[in-house]
Tab-separated table of C-alpha atoms in Angstrom:
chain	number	residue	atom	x	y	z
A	1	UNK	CA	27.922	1.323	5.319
A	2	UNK	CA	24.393	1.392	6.648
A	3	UNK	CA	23.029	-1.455	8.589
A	4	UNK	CA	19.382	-2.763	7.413
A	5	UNK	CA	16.116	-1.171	9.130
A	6	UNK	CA	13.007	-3.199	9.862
A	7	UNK	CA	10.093	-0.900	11.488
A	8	UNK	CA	6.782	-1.871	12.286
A	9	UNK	CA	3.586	0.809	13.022
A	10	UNK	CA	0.083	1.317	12.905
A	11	UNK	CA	-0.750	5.134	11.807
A	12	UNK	CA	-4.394	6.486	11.603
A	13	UNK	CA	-6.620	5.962	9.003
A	14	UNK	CA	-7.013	9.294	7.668
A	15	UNK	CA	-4.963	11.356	5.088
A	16	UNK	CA	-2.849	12.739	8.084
A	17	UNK	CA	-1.552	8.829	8.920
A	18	UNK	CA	-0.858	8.252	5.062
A	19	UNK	CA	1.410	12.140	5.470
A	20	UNK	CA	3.006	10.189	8.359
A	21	UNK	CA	3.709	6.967	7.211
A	22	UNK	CA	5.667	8.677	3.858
A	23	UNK	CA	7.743	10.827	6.643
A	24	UNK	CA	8.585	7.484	8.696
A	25	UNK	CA	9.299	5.779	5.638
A	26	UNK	CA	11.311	8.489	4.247
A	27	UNK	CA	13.618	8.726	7.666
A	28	UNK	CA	14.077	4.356	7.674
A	29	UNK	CA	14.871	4.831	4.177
A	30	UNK	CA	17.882	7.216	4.817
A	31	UNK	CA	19.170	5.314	8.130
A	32	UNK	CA	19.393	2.492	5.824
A	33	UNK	CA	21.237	4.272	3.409
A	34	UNK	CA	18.900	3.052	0.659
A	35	UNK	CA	19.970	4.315	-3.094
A	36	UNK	CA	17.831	7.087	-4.340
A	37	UNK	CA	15.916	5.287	-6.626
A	38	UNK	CA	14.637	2.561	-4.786
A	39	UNK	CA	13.732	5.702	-2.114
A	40	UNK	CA	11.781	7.295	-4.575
A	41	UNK	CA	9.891	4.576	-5.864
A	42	UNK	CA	8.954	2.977	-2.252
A	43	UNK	CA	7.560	6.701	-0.872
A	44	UNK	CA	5.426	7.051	-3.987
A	45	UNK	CA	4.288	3.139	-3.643
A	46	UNK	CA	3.414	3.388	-0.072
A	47	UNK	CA	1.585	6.509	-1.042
A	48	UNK	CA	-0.807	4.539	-3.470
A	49	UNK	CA	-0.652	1.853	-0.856
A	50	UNK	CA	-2.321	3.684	1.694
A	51	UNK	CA	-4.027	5.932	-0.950
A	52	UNK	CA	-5.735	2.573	-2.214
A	53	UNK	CA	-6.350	1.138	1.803
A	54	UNK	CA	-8.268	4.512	2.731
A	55	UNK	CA	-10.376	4.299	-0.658
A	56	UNK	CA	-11.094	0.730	-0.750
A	57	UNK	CA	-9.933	-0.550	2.260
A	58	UNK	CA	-11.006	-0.395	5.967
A	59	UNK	CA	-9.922	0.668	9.082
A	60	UNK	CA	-8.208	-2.258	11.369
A	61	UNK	CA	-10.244	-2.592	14.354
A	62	UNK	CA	-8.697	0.294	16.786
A	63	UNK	CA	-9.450	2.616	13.732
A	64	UNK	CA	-5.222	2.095	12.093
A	65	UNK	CA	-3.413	1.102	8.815
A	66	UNK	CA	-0.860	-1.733	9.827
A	67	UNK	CA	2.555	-0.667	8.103
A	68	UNK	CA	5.962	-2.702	8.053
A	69	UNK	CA	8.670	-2.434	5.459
A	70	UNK	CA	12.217	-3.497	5.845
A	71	UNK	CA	14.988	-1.434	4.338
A	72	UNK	CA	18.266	-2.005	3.279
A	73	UNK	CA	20.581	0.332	0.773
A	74	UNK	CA	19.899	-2.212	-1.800
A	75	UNK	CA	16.174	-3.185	-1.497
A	76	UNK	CA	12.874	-2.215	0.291
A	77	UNK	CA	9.711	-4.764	0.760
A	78	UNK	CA	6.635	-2.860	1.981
A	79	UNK	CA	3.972	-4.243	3.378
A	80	UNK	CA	0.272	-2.634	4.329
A	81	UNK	CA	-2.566	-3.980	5.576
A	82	UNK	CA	-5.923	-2.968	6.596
A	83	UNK	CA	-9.284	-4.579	7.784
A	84	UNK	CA	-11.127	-4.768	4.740
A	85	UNK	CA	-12.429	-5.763	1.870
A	86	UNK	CA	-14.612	-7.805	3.574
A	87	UNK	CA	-16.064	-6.777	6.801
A	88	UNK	CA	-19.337	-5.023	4.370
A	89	UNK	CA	-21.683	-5.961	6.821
A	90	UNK	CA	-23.787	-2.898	7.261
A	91	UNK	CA	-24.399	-3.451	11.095
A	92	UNK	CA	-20.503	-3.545	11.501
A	93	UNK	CA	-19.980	-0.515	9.231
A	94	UNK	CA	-22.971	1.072	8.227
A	95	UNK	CA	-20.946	4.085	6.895
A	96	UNK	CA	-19.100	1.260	4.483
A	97	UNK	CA	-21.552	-0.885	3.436
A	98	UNK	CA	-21.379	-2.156	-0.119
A	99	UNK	CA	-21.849	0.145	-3.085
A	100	UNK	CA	-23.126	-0.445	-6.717
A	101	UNK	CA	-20.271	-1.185	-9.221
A	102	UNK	CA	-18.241	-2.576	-6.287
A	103	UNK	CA	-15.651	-4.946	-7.902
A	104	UNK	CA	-15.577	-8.463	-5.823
A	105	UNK	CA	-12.361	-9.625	-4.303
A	106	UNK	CA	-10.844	-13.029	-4.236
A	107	UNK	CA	-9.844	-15.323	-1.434
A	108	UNK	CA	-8.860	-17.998	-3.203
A	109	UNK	CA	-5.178	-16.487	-4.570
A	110	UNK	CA	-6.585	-15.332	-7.891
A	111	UNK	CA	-4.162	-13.610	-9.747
A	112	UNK	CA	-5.546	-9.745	-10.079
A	113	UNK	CA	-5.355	-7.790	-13.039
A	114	UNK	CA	-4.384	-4.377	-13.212
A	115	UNK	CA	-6.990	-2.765	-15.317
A	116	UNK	CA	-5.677	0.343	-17.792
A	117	UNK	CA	-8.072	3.005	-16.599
A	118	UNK	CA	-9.568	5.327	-19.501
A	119	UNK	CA	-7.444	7.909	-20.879
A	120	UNK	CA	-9.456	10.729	-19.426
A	121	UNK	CA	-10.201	9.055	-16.174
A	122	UNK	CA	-8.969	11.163	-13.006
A	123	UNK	CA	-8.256	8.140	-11.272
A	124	UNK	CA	-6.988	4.234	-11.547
A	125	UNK	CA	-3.571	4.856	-11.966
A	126	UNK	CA	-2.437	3.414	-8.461
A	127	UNK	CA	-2.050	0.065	-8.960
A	128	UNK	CA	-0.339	0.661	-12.634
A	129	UNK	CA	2.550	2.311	-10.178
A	130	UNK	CA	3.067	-0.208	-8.235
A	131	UNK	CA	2.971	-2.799	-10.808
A	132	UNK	CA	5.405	-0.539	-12.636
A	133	UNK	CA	7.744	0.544	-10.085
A	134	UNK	CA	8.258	-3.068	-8.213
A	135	UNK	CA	10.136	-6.191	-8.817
A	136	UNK	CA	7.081	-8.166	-7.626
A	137	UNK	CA	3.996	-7.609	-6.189
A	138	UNK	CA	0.995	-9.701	-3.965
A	139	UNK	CA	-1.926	-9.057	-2.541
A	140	UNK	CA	-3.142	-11.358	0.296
A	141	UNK	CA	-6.522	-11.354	2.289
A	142	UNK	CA	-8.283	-13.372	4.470
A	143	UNK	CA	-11.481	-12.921	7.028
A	144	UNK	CA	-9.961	-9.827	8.797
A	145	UNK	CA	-7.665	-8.721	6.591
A	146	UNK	CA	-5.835	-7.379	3.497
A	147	UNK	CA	-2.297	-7.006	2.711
A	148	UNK	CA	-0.768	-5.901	-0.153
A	149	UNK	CA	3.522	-7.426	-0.368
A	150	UNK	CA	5.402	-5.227	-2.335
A	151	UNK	CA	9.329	-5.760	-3.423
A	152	UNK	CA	11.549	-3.239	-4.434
A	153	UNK	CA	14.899	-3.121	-5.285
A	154	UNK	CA	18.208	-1.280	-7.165
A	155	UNK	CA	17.377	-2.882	-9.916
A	156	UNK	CA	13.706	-1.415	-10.624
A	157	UNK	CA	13.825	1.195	-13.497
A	158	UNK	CA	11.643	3.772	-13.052
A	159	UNK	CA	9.725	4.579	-16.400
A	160	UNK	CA	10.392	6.698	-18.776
A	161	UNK	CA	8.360	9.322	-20.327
């Protein structure tokens, strides 16, 4: 039987480090010898994970996305984090400084709601996924940082369509 894999990285903060972090995931995954399903549903997680940190997110300070997961054939817990939402200062990052509509983010352990996007809507699915494909979810952030705690295991059903 496969021994449990814990893995640590930073990958860029571009749409080539998100390709990355799915392959690295993807290879832990199978040294772990983690059941199919819960394989499935953590690479399509982390993909809205770092899907979500490169939208509404920001780089960490040496320009990364701060990955960890640990991995067993039973269970995966994910964790991301980047440097955002709140450094909008436009002196720090002028190219991300705040735009109209711009929802406001809690400190204070507010419980967020996953908002049903409009039927037609390309986009605003992401965080319906993860809700739907984890045990249990959390988002945490403080001055420098957000991270976003998500448990999966065997016993997540993926949904039917």
């Amino acid at each position: 039987m496969a021994e449990g894999v814990a893995f640590e990285t930073e990958v860029p903060f571009t749409t080539r480090g998100a390709d990355l972090a799915r392959r690295l995931l993807r290879h832990h995954l199978a040294t772990a010898g983690t059941a199919q399903v819960v394989t499935e549903n953590a690479l399509l997680v982390l993909h809205e994970l770092v899907a979500n940190s490169l939208d509404h997110g920001f780089p960490c300070p040496n320009e990364t996305l701060h990955l960890a997961w640990e991995a067993t054939p039973d269970a995966v817990v994910l964790r991301v984090t980047d440097h955002g939402p709140h450094p909008r200062c436009p002196r720090c990052h002028p190219q991300r400084a705040p735009r109209a509509g711009l929802a406001p983010v809690t400190t204070d352990g507010a419980t967020l709601q996953v908002q049903q996007p409009e039927l037609d809507a390309p986009r605003g699915r992401g965080l319906l996924i993860v809700d739907g494909l984890s045990d249990r979810w959390e988002v945490t952030t403080d001055a420098g940082a957000t991270t976003v705690v998500v448990h999966l295991t065997t016993a997540t059903d993926p949904p039917t369509g």
